[in-house]
Amino acid sequence: MVFYFTSTVVDPPAYVYVGKDKFENEELIKHGWEEDVWFHVDKLSSAHIYLRLRESETWDTIPEELLTDLGQLTKANSIEGNKKDNITIIYTPWSNLKKDGSMAVGQVSFKDSKKVKRLIIAQRENAIVNRLNKTKVEKYPDLKQEKEDRLKELRKRDQANMLARRKEEARIAKERQEKKWQKDHAYDELFAEENMAGSSNQDRDETWEDDFM
């Protein structure tokens, strides 16, 4: 089971989802998207909270209001962290998560610690948590299939972009070739007219035959 939340502090609203338990977290880790950002309470047990960015958005420019929502939701989903003040929330792109066979279920590390940011949540703000909980929806998604469908969509888009790029490159190459031909043959018509004039009897003076006498 996956819990879905909606944050309306940004427009359009942000898409947030959370695994029910550590086993569901394993599936979320395995089948995350490149647009996902992972949130967790630092050094404490907590749910894995994911923010799914839109394609034009980046993980290091998340609006402050949205970060606060994510921080509050992460804190609220930590048994120990929910009771404490001034806790640290860590977040990083899904692609930066590292998982190997030696780790416990639901446990992760990071490929690059420099890509991990921190957010301090001073205390729980019930107004924020309650607002988010009102948007909570439970679903049983096929995470693997969703990931495969997403990758298929991206491949089709890449192929379409490649085809469009090749057509544009061919158009530019043809245009350049035509311009080069026009440049190389710019005087062809003029020379042809001069040659015709030189070989024609028209426009010659009356004594031109004397040259052959």
CSV table of N, CA and C in Angstrom, one decimal, residues 54-206:
chain,number,residue,atom,x,y,z
A,54,ARG,N,7.9,17.9,-11.2
A,54,ARG,CA,7.5,18.0,-12.6
A,54,ARG,C,8.8,18.2,-13.4
A,55,GLU,N,8.8,17.9,-14.7
A,55,GLU,CA,10.0,17.8,-15.5
A,55,GLU,C,10.8,19.1,-15.5
A,56,SER,N,10.1,20.2,-15.4
A,56,SER,CA,10.8,21.5,-15.4
A,56,SER,C,11.4,21.9,-14.1
A,57,GLU,N,11.1,21.1,-13.1
A,57,GLU,CA,11.6,21.5,-11.7
A,57,GLU,C,12.9,20.7,-11.3
A,58,THR,N,13.6,21.3,-10.4
A,58,THR,CA,14.8,20.6,-9.9
A,58,THR,C,14.8,20.5,-8.4
A,59,TRP,N,15.5,19.5,-7.9
A,59,TRP,CA,15.4,19.1,-6.5
A,59,TRP,C,16.1,20.2,-5.6
A,60,ASP,N,17.0,20.9,-6.2
A,60,ASP,CA,17.7,21.9,-5.3
A,60,ASP,C,17.1,23.3,-5.4
A,61,THR,N,15.9,23.4,-6.1
A,61,THR,CA,15.2,24.7,-6.1
A,61,THR,C,13.7,24.5,-5.6
A,62,ILE,N,13.5,23.6,-4.8
A,62,ILE,CA,12.2,23.4,-4.2
A,62,ILE,C,11.8,24.6,-3.4
A,63,PRO,N,10.6,25.1,-3.6
A,63,PRO,CA,10.1,26.3,-2.9
A,63,PRO,C,10.1,26.1,-1.4
A,64,GLU,N,10.4,27.1,-0.6
A,64,GLU,CA,10.5,26.9,0.9
A,64,GLU,C,9.2,26.4,1.5
A,65,GLU,N,8.1,26.9,1.0
A,65,GLU,CA,6.8,26.5,1.6
A,65,GLU,C,6.6,25.0,1.4
A,66,LEU,N,7.0,24.5,0.2
A,66,LEU,CA,6.8,23.1,-0.1
A,66,LEU,C,7.8,22.3,0.7
A,67,LEU,N,9.0,22.8,0.9
A,67,LEU,CA,10.0,22.1,1.8
A,67,LEU,C,9.4,22.0,3.2
A,68,THR,N,8.8,23.0,3.7
A,68,THR,CA,8.2,23.0,5.0
A,68,THR,C,7.1,21.9,5.1
A,69,ASP,N,6.3,21.8,4.1
A,69,ASP,CA,5.2,20.8,4.1
A,69,ASP,C,5.9,19.4,4.1
A,70,LEU,N,6.9,19.2,3.3
A,70,LEU,CA,7.6,17.9,3.3
A,70,LEU,C,8.2,17.6,4.6
A,71,GLY,N,8.9,18.6,5.2
A,71,GLY,CA,9.5,18.4,6.5
A,71,GLY,C,8.5,18.0,7.6
A,72,GLN,N,7.4,18.7,7.6
A,72,GLN,CA,6.4,18.5,8.6
A,72,GLN,C,5.8,17.1,8.4
A,73,LEU,N,5.6,16.7,7.2
A,73,LEU,CA,5.0,15.3,6.9
A,73,LEU,C,6.0,14.2,7.3
A,74,THR,N,7.3,14.5,7.0
A,74,THR,CA,8.3,13.5,7.4
A,74,THR,C,8.4,13.4,8.9
A,75,LYS,N,8.4,14.5,9.6
A,75,LYS,CA,8.5,14.5,11.0
A,75,LYS,C,7.3,13.7,11.6
A,76,ALA,N,6.1,14.0,11.1
A,76,ALA,CA,4.9,13.4,11.6
A,76,ALA,C,4.8,11.9,11.4
A,77,ASN,N,5.6,11.4,10.4
A,77,ASN,CA,5.6,10.0,10.1
A,77,ASN,C,6.9,9.3,10.7
A,78,SER,N,7.4,9.9,11.8
A,78,SER,CA,8.5,9.3,12.6
A,78,SER,C,8.0,9.2,14.0
A,79,ILE,N,7.9,8.0,14.6
A,79,ILE,CA,7.4,7.8,15.9
A,79,ILE,C,8.3,8.6,16.9
A,80,GLU,N,9.6,8.5,16.8
A,80,GLU,CA,10.5,9.2,17.7
A,80,GLU,C,10.6,10.7,17.3
A,81,GLY,N,10.8,10.9,16.0
A,81,GLY,CA,11.0,12.3,15.6
A,81,GLY,C,9.8,13.2,15.8
A,82,ASN,N,8.6,12.6,15.8
A,82,ASN,CA,7.3,13.4,16.0
A,82,ASN,C,7.3,14.0,17.4
A,83,LYS,N,8.0,13.4,18.3
A,83,LYS,CA,7.9,13.8,19.7
A,83,LYS,C,9.0,14.8,20.0
A,84,LYS,N,10.0,15.0,19.1
A,84,LYS,CA,11.1,15.9,19.4
A,84,LYS,C,11.0,17.2,18.6
A,85,ASP,N,11.7,18.2,19.2
A,85,ASP,CA,11.8,19.5,18.5
A,85,ASP,C,13.2,19.6,17.9
A,86,ASN,N,13.3,20.5,16.9
A,86,ASN,CA,14.5,20.8,16.2
A,86,ASN,C,15.2,19.6,15.6
A,87,ILE,N,14.4,18.8,14.9
A,87,ILE,CA,14.9,17.7,14.2
A,87,ILE,C,15.4,18.0,12.8
A,88,THR,N,16.3,17.2,12.3
A,88,THR,CA,16.9,17.4,11.0
A,88,THR,C,16.2,16.5,10.0
A,89,ILE,N,15.8,17.0,8.9
A,89,ILE,CA,15.2,16.3,7.8
A,89,ILE,C,16.3,16.3,6.7
A,90,ILE,N,16.6,15.1,6.1
A,90,ILE,CA,17.5,15.1,5.0
A,90,ILE,C,16.7,14.7,3.7
A,91,TYR,N,17.2,15.3,2.6
A,91,TYR,CA,16.6,15.0,1.3
A,91,TYR,C,17.6,15.0,0.2
A,92,THR,N,17.3,14.1,-0.8
A,92,THR,CA,18.2,14.0,-1.9
A,92,THR,C,17.4,13.4,-3.1
A,93,PRO,N,17.9,13.5,-4.3
A,93,PRO,CA,17.3,12.9,-5.5
A,93,PRO,C,17.2,11.4,-5.3
A,94,TRP,N,16.1,10.8,-5.8
A,94,TRP,CA,16.0,9.3,-5.7
A,94,TRP,C,17.2,8.7,-6.4
A,95,SER,N,17.7,9.2,-7.5
A,95,SER,CA,18.8,8.7,-8.2
A,95,SER,C,20.1,8.6,-7.4
A,96,ASN,N,20.1,9.4,-6.3
A,96,ASN,CA,21.3,9.4,-5.4
A,96,ASN,C,21.3,8.3,-4.3
A,97,LEU,N,20.1,7.6,-4.2
A,97,LEU,CA,20.0,6.6,-3.2
A,97,LEU,C,20.9,5.4,-3.6
A,98,LYS,N,21.5,4.8,-2.6
A,98,LYS,CA,22.3,3.6,-2.8
A,98,LYS,C,21.8,2.4,-2.0
A,99,LYS,N,21.7,1.3,-2.6
A,99,LYS,CA,21.1,0.1,-2.0
A,99,LYS,C,21.9,-1.1,-2.4
A,100,ASP,N,22.4,-1.9,-1.4
A,100,ASP,CA,23.1,-3.1,-1.8
A,100,ASP,C,22.6,-4.3,-0.8
A,101,GLY,N,23.0,-5.5,-1.1
A,101,GLY,CA,22.6,-6.6,-0.4
A,101,GLY,C,22.9,-6.7,1.0
A,102,SER,N,23.9,-5.9,1.5
A,102,SER,CA,24.3,-5.9,2.9
A,102,SER,C,23.4,-5.1,3.8
A,103,MET,N,22.5,-4.3,3.2
A,103,MET,CA,21.7,-3.4,4.0
A,103,MET,C,20.4,-4.1,4.4
A,104,ALA,N,19.9,-3.6,5.5
A,104,ALA,CA,18.6,-4.2,6.1
A,104,ALA,C,17.5,-3.7,5.2
A,105,VAL,N,16.3,-4.3,5.3
A,105,VAL,CA,15.1,-3.9,4.6
A,105,VAL,C,14.8,-2.5,4.9
A,106,GLY,N,14.6,-1.7,3.8
A,106,GLY,CA,14.2,-0.3,4.0
A,106,GLY,C,15.4,0.6,4.2
A,107,GLN,N,16.6,0.1,4.4
A,107,GLN,CA,17.8,0.9,4.7
A,107,GLN,C,18.4,1.3,3.4
A,108,VAL,N,18.9,2.6,3.3
A,108,VAL,CA,19.6,3.1,2.1
A,108,VAL,C,20.8,3.9,2.6
A,109,SER,N,21.7,4.1,1.6
A,109,SER,CA,22.8,5.1,1.8
A,109,SER,C,22.8,6.0,0.6
A,110,PHE,N,23.9,6.7,0.4
A,110,PHE,CA,23.9,7.7,-0.7
A,110,PHE,C,25.2,7.5,-1.6
A,111,LYS,N,25.0,7.7,-2.9
A,111,LYS,CA,26.1,7.6,-3.8
A,111,LYS,C,27.0,8.8,-3.6
A,112,ASP,N,26.4,9.9,-3.4
A,112,ASP,CA,27.2,11.2,-3.2
A,112,ASP,C,26.6,12.0,-2.1
A,113,SER,N,27.4,12.0,-1.0
A,113,SER,CA,26.9,12.8,0.2
A,113,SER,C,26.8,14.3,0.0
A,114,LYS,N,27.4,14.8,-1.0
A,114,LYS,CA,27.3,16.2,-1.3
A,114,LYS,C,26.0,16.6,-1.9
A,115,LYS,N,25.2,15.5,-2.4
A,115,LYS,CA,23.9,15.8,-3.0
A,115,LYS,C,22.8,15.6,-1.9
A,116,VAL,N,23.2,15.6,-0.7
A,116,VAL,CA,22.2,15.5,0.4
A,116,VAL,C,22.0,16.9,1.1
A,117,LYS,N,20.8,17.4,1.1
A,117,LYS,CA,20.5,18.6,1.8
A,117,LYS,C,19.8,18.4,3.1
A,118,ARG,N,19.9,19.4,4.0
A,118,ARG,CA,19.3,19.3,5.3
A,118,ARG,C,18.3,20.4,5.6
A,119,LEU,N,17.3,20.1,6.3
A,119,LEU,CA,16.2,21.0,6.7
A,119,LEU,C,15.9,20.8,8.2
A,120,ILE,N,15.9,21.9,8.9
A,120,ILE,CA,15.6,21.9,10.3
A,120,ILE,C,14.1,22.2,10.5
A,121,ILE,N,13.4,21.3,11.2
A,121,ILE,CA,12.0,21.5,11.6
A,121,ILE,C,12.0,21.7,13.1
A,122,ALA,N,11.7,22.9,13.5
A,122,ALA,CA,11.7,23.3,14.9
A,122,ALA,C,10.7,22.6,15.8
A,123,GLN,N,9.5,22.5,15.3
A,123,GLN,CA,8.5,21.8,16.0
A,123,GLN,C,7.3,21.4,15.1
A,124,ARG,N,6.5,20.5,15.6
A,124,ARG,CA,5.4,20.1,14.7
A,124,ARG,C,4.4,21.2,14.6
A,125,GLU,N,3.9,21.4,13.4
A,125,GLU,CA,2.8,22.4,13.1
A,125,GLU,C,1.6,21.6,12.7
A,126,ASN,N,0.6,21.5,13.6
A,126,ASN,CA,-0.6,20.7,13.4
A,126,ASN,C,-1.4,21.2,12.2
A,127,ALA,N,-1.4,22.5,12.0
A,127,ALA,CA,-2.2,23.0,10.9
A,127,ALA,C,-1.7,22.5,9.6
A,128,ILE,N,-0.4,22.4,9.4
A,128,ILE,CA,0.2,21.8,8.2
A,128,ILE,C,-0.1,20.3,8.1
A,129,VAL,N,0.2,19.6,9.1
A,129,VAL,CA,0.0,18.1,9.1
A,129,VAL,C,-1.4,17.8,8.9
A,130,ASN,N,-2.3,18.5,9.5
A,130,ASN,CA,-3.8,18.2,9.3
A,130,ASN,C,-4.2,18.5,7.9
A,131,ARG,N,-3.7,19.6,7.4
A,131,ARG,CA,-4.1,19.9,6.0
A,131,ARG,C,-3.6,18.9,5.0
A,132,LEU,N,-2.4,18.4,5.2
A,132,LEU,CA,-1.9,17.3,4.3
A,132,LEU,C,-2.6,16.0,4.5
A,133,ASN,N,-2.9,15.7,5.8
A,133,ASN,CA,-3.6,14.4,6.0
A,133,ASN,C,-5.0,14.4,5.4
A,134,LYS,N,-5.7,15.5,5.3
A,134,LYS,CA,-7.0,15.6,4.6
A,134,LYS,C,-6.9,15.2,3.2
A,135,THR,N,-5.8,15.2,2.6
A,135,THR,CA,-5.6,14.9,1.2
A,135,THR,C,-5.1,13.4,1.0
A,136,LYS,N,-5.0,12.7,2.1
A,136,LYS,CA,-4.4,11.4,2.1
A,136,LYS,C,-5.3,10.4,1.3
A,137,VAL,N,-4.7,9.6,0.4
A,137,VAL,CA,-5.4,8.6,-0.3
A,137,VAL,C,-4.6,7.3,-0.3
A,138,GLU,N,-5.2,6.2,-0.1
A,138,GLU,CA,-4.5,4.9,-0.1
A,138,GLU,C,-4.7,4.2,-1.4
A,139,LYS,N,-3.7,3.7,-1.9
A,139,LYS,CA,-3.7,3.0,-3.2
A,139,LYS,C,-2.8,1.7,-3.2
A,140,TYR,N,-3.1,0.8,-4.1
A,140,TYR,CA,-2.2,-0.4,-4.3
A,140,TYR,C,-1.7,-0.4,-5.7
A,141,PRO,N,-0.7,0.5,-6.0
A,141,PRO,CA,-0.2,0.6,-7.3
A,141,PRO,C,0.7,-0.5,-7.7
A,142,ASP,N,0.8,-0.8,-9.0
A,142,ASP,CA,1.8,-1.7,-9.5
A,142,ASP,C,3.1,-0.8,-9.8
A,143,LEU,N,3.9,-0.6,-8.9
A,143,LEU,CA,5.0,0.3,-9.0
A,143,LEU,C,6.0,-0.1,-10.2
A,144,LYS,N,6.2,-1.4,-10.3
A,144,LYS,CA,7.1,-1.9,-11.4
A,144,LYS,C,6.5,-1.5,-12.7
A,145,GLN,N,5.2,-1.7,-12.9
A,145,GLN,CA,4.5,-1.4,-14.2
A,145,GLN,C,4.5,0.1,-14.5
A,146,GLU,N,4.3,0.8,-13.4
A,146,GLU,CA,4.3,2.3,-13.6
A,146,GLU,C,5.6,2.8,-14.0
A,147,LYS,N,6.7,2.2,-13.5
A,147,LYS,CA,8.0,2.6,-13.9
A,147,LYS,C,8.3,2.2,-15.3
A,148,GLU,N,7.9,0.9,-15.7
A,148,GLU,CA,8.1,0.5,-17.1
A,148,GLU,C,7.3,1.4,-18.1
A,149,ASP,N,6.1,1.7,-17.7
A,149,ASP,CA,5.3,2.6,-18.6
A,149,ASP,C,6.0,4.0,-18.7
A,150,ARG,N,6.5,4.5,-17.6
A,150,ARG,CA,7.2,5.8,-17.7
A,150,ARG,C,8.4,5.7,-18.6
A,151,LEU,N,9.2,4.7,-18.4
A,151,LEU,CA,10.4,4.5,-19.3
A,151,LEU,C,10.1,4.4,-20.7
A,152,LYS,N,9.0,3.7,-21.0
A,152,LYS,CA,8.5,3.5,-22.4
A,152,LYS,C,8.1,4.8,-23.0
A,153,GLU,N,7.4,5.6,-22.2
A,153,GLU,CA,7.0,7.0,-22.6
A,153,GLU,C,8.2,7.8,-22.9
A,154,LEU,N,9.2,7.8,-22.1
A,154,LEU,CA,10.4,8.6,-22.3
A,154,LEU,C,11.2,8.1,-23.5
A,155,ARG,N,11.2,6.8,-23.8
A,155,ARG,CA,11.9,6.3,-25.0
A,155,ARG,C,11.2,6.8,-26.2
A,156,LYS,N,9.8,6.7,-26.2
A,156,LYS,CA,9.1,7.2,-27.4
A,156,LYS,C,9.3,8.7,-27.6
A,157,ARG,N,9.4,9.5,-26.5
A,157,ARG,CA,9.6,10.9,-26.6
A,157,ARG,C,11.0,11.1,-27.2
A,158,ASP,N,12.0,10.4,-26.7
A,158,ASP,CA,13.4,10.5,-27.2
A,158,ASP,C,13.5,10.2,-28.7
A,159,GLN,N,12.8,9.1,-29.1
A,159,GLN,CA,12.8,8.7,-30.5
A,159,GLN,C,12.1,9.8,-31.4
A,160,ALA,N,11.0,10.4,-30.9
A,160,ALA,CA,10.4,11.5,-31.6
A,160,ALA,C,11.3,12.7,-31.7
A,161,ASN,N,12.0,13.0,-30.6
A,161,ASN,CA,12.9,14.2,-30.7
A,161,ASN,C,14.0,13.9,-31.6
A,162,MET,N,14.6,12.7,-31.6
A,162,MET,CA,15.7,12.3,-32.5
A,162,MET,C,15.2,12.4,-33.9
A,163,LEU,N,14.0,12.0,-34.2
A,163,LEU,CA,13.5,12.0,-35.6
A,163,LEU,C,13.4,13.5,-36.0
A,164,ALA,N,12.8,14.3,-35.2
A,164,ALA,CA,12.6,15.7,-35.5
A,164,ALA,C,14.0,16.4,-35.7
A,165,ARG,N,15.0,16.0,-34.8
A,165,ARG,CA,16.3,16.6,-34.9
A,165,ARG,C,17.0,16.2,-36.3
A,166,ARG,N,16.8,15.0,-36.7
A,166,ARG,CA,17.4,14.5,-37.9
A,166,ARG,C,16.7,15.2,-39.1
A,167,LYS,N,15.4,15.4,-39.1
A,167,LYS,CA,14.7,16.1,-40.1
A,167,LYS,C,15.2,17.5,-40.2
A,168,GLU,N,15.4,18.2,-39.1
A,168,GLU,CA,15.9,19.6,-39.1
A,168,GLU,C,17.3,19.6,-39.6
A,169,GLU,N,18.1,18.7,-39.2
A,169,GLU,CA,19.5,18.7,-39.7
A,169,GLU,C,19.5,18.5,-41.2
A,170,ALA,N,18.7,17.6,-41.7
A,170,ALA,CA,18.6,17.3,-43.2
A,170,ALA,C,18.1,18.6,-43.9
A,171,ARG,N,17.2,19.3,-43.3
A,171,ARG,CA,16.7,20.5,-43.9
A,171,ARG,C,17.8,21.6,-44.0
A,172,ILE,N,18.5,21.7,-42.9
A,172,ILE,CA,19.6,22.7,-42.9
A,172,ILE,C,20.7,22.3,-43.9
A,173,ALA,N,21.0,21.0,-44.0
A,173,ALA,CA,22.1,20.6,-44.9
A,173,ALA,C,21.6,20.8,-46.3
A,174,LYS,N,20.4,20.6,-46.7
A,174,LYS,CA,19.8,20.8,-48.0
A,174,LYS,C,19.9,22.3,-48.3
A,175,GLU,N,19.5,23.1,-47.3
A,175,GLU,CA,19.5,24.6,-47.5
A,175,GLU,C,20.9,25.1,-47.8
A,176,ARG,N,21.9,24.6,-47.0
A,176,ARG,CA,23.3,25.0,-47.2
A,176,ARG,C,23.8,24.5,-48.6
A,177,GLN,N,23.4,23.3,-49.0
A,177,GLN,CA,23.8,22.8,-50.3
A,177,GLN,C,23.2,23.7,-51.4
A,178,GLU,N,22.0,24.1,-51.3
A,178,GLU,CA,21.3,24.9,-52.3
A,178,GLU,C,22.0,26.3,-52.4
A,179,LYS,N,22.3,26.8,-51.2
A,179,LYS,CA,23.0,28.1,-51.2
A,179,LYS,C,24.4,28.1,-51.8
A,180,LYS,N,25.1,26.9,-51.5
A,180,LYS,CA,26.4,26.8,-52.1
A,180,LYS,C,26.3,26.6,-53.6
A,181,TRP,N,25.3,25.9,-54.1
A,181,TRP,CA,25.2,25.7,-55.6
A,181,TRP,C,24.9,27.1,-56.2
A,182,GLN,N,24.0,27.9,-55.6
A,182,GLN,CA,23.7,29.2,-56.1
A,182,GLN,C,24.9,30.1,-56.1
A,183,LYS,N,25.7,30.0,-55.1
A,183,LYS,CA,27.0,30.8,-55.1
A,183,LYS,C,27.9,30.4,-56.1
A,184,ASP,N,28.1,29.0,-56.3
A,184,ASP,CA,29.0,28.5,-57.3
A,184,ASP,C,28.6,28.8,-58.7
A,185,HIS,N,27.3,28.9,-58.9
A,185,HIS,CA,26.8,29.1,-60.3
A,185,HIS,C,26.1,30.5,-60.5
A,186,ALA,N,26.6,31.4,-59.6
A,186,ALA,CA,26.0,32.8,-59.7
A,186,ALA,C,26.2,33.5,-61.0
A,187,TYR,N,27.4,33.2,-61.7
A,187,TYR,CA,27.7,33.9,-62.9
A,187,TYR,C,27.5,33.0,-64.2
A,188,ASP,N,26.9,31.8,-63.9
A,188,ASP,CA,26.7,30.9,-65.1
A,188,ASP,C,25.9,31.6,-66.2
A,189,GLU,N,24.8,32.2,-65.8
A,189,GLU,CA,23.9,32.8,-66.8
A,189,GLU,C,24.5,34.0,-67.5
A,190,LEU,N,25.2,34.7,-66.7
A,190,LEU,CA,25.9,35.9,-67.3
A,190,LEU,C,26.9,35.5,-68.3
A,191,PHE,N,27.8,34.5,-67.9
A,191,PHE,CA,28.8,34.0,-68.9
A,191,PHE,C,28.1,33.4,-70.1
A,192,ALA,N,27.0,32.7,-69.9
A,192,ALA,CA,26.3,32.1,-71.1
A,192,ALA,C,25.8,33.2,-72.0
A,193,GLU,N,25.3,34.3,-71.5
A,193,GLU,CA,24.9,35.4,-72.4
A,193,GLU,C,26.0,36.0,-73.1
A,194,GLU,N,27.2,36.2,-72.4
A,194,GLU,CA,28.3,36.8,-73.1
A,194,GLU,C,28.9,35.9,-74.2
A,195,ASN,N,28.9,34.6,-73.9
A,195,ASN,CA,29.3,33.6,-75.0
A,195,ASN,C,28.4,33.6,-76.2
A,196,MET,N,27.1,33.7,-75.9
A,196,MET,CA,26.2,33.8,-77.0
A,196,MET,C,26.3,35.1,-77.8
A,197,ALA,N,26.6,36.1,-77.1
A,197,ALA,CA,26.8,37.4,-77.8
A,197,ALA,C,28.0,37.4,-78.6
A,198,GLY,N,29.1,36.7,-78.1
A,198,GLY,CA,30.3,36.7,-78.8
A,198,GLY,C,30.3,35.8,-80.1
A,199,SER,N,29.4,34.8,-80.1
A,199,SER,CA,29.3,34.0,-81.2
A,199,SER,C,28.2,34.4,-82.2
A,200,SER,N,27.5,35.4,-81.9
A,200,SER,CA,26.3,35.8,-82.7
A,200,SER,C,26.8,36.9,-83.6
A,201,ASN,N,26.1,37.0,-84.9
A,201,ASN,CA,26.4,38.1,-85.8
A,201,ASN,C,25.7,39.3,-85.4
A,202,GLN,N,24.8,39.2,-84.6
A,202,GLN,CA,24.0,40.4,-84.2
A,202,GLN,C,24.8,41.3,-83.4
A,203,ASP,N,24.6,42.6,-83.6
A,203,ASP,CA,25.3,43.7,-82.9
A,203,ASP,C,26.7,43.8,-83.3
A,204,ARG,N,27.2,43.1,-84.4
A,204,ARG,CA,28.6,43.4,-84.9
A,204,ARG,C,28.6,44.5,-85.9
A,205,ASP,N,29.7,45.2,-86.1
A,205,ASP,CA,29.7,46.3,-87.0
A,205,ASP,C,29.9,45.7,-88.4
A,206,GLU,N,29.8,46.6,-89.4
A,206,GLU,CA,29.8,46.1,-90.8
A,206,GLU,C,31.2,45.6,-91.3
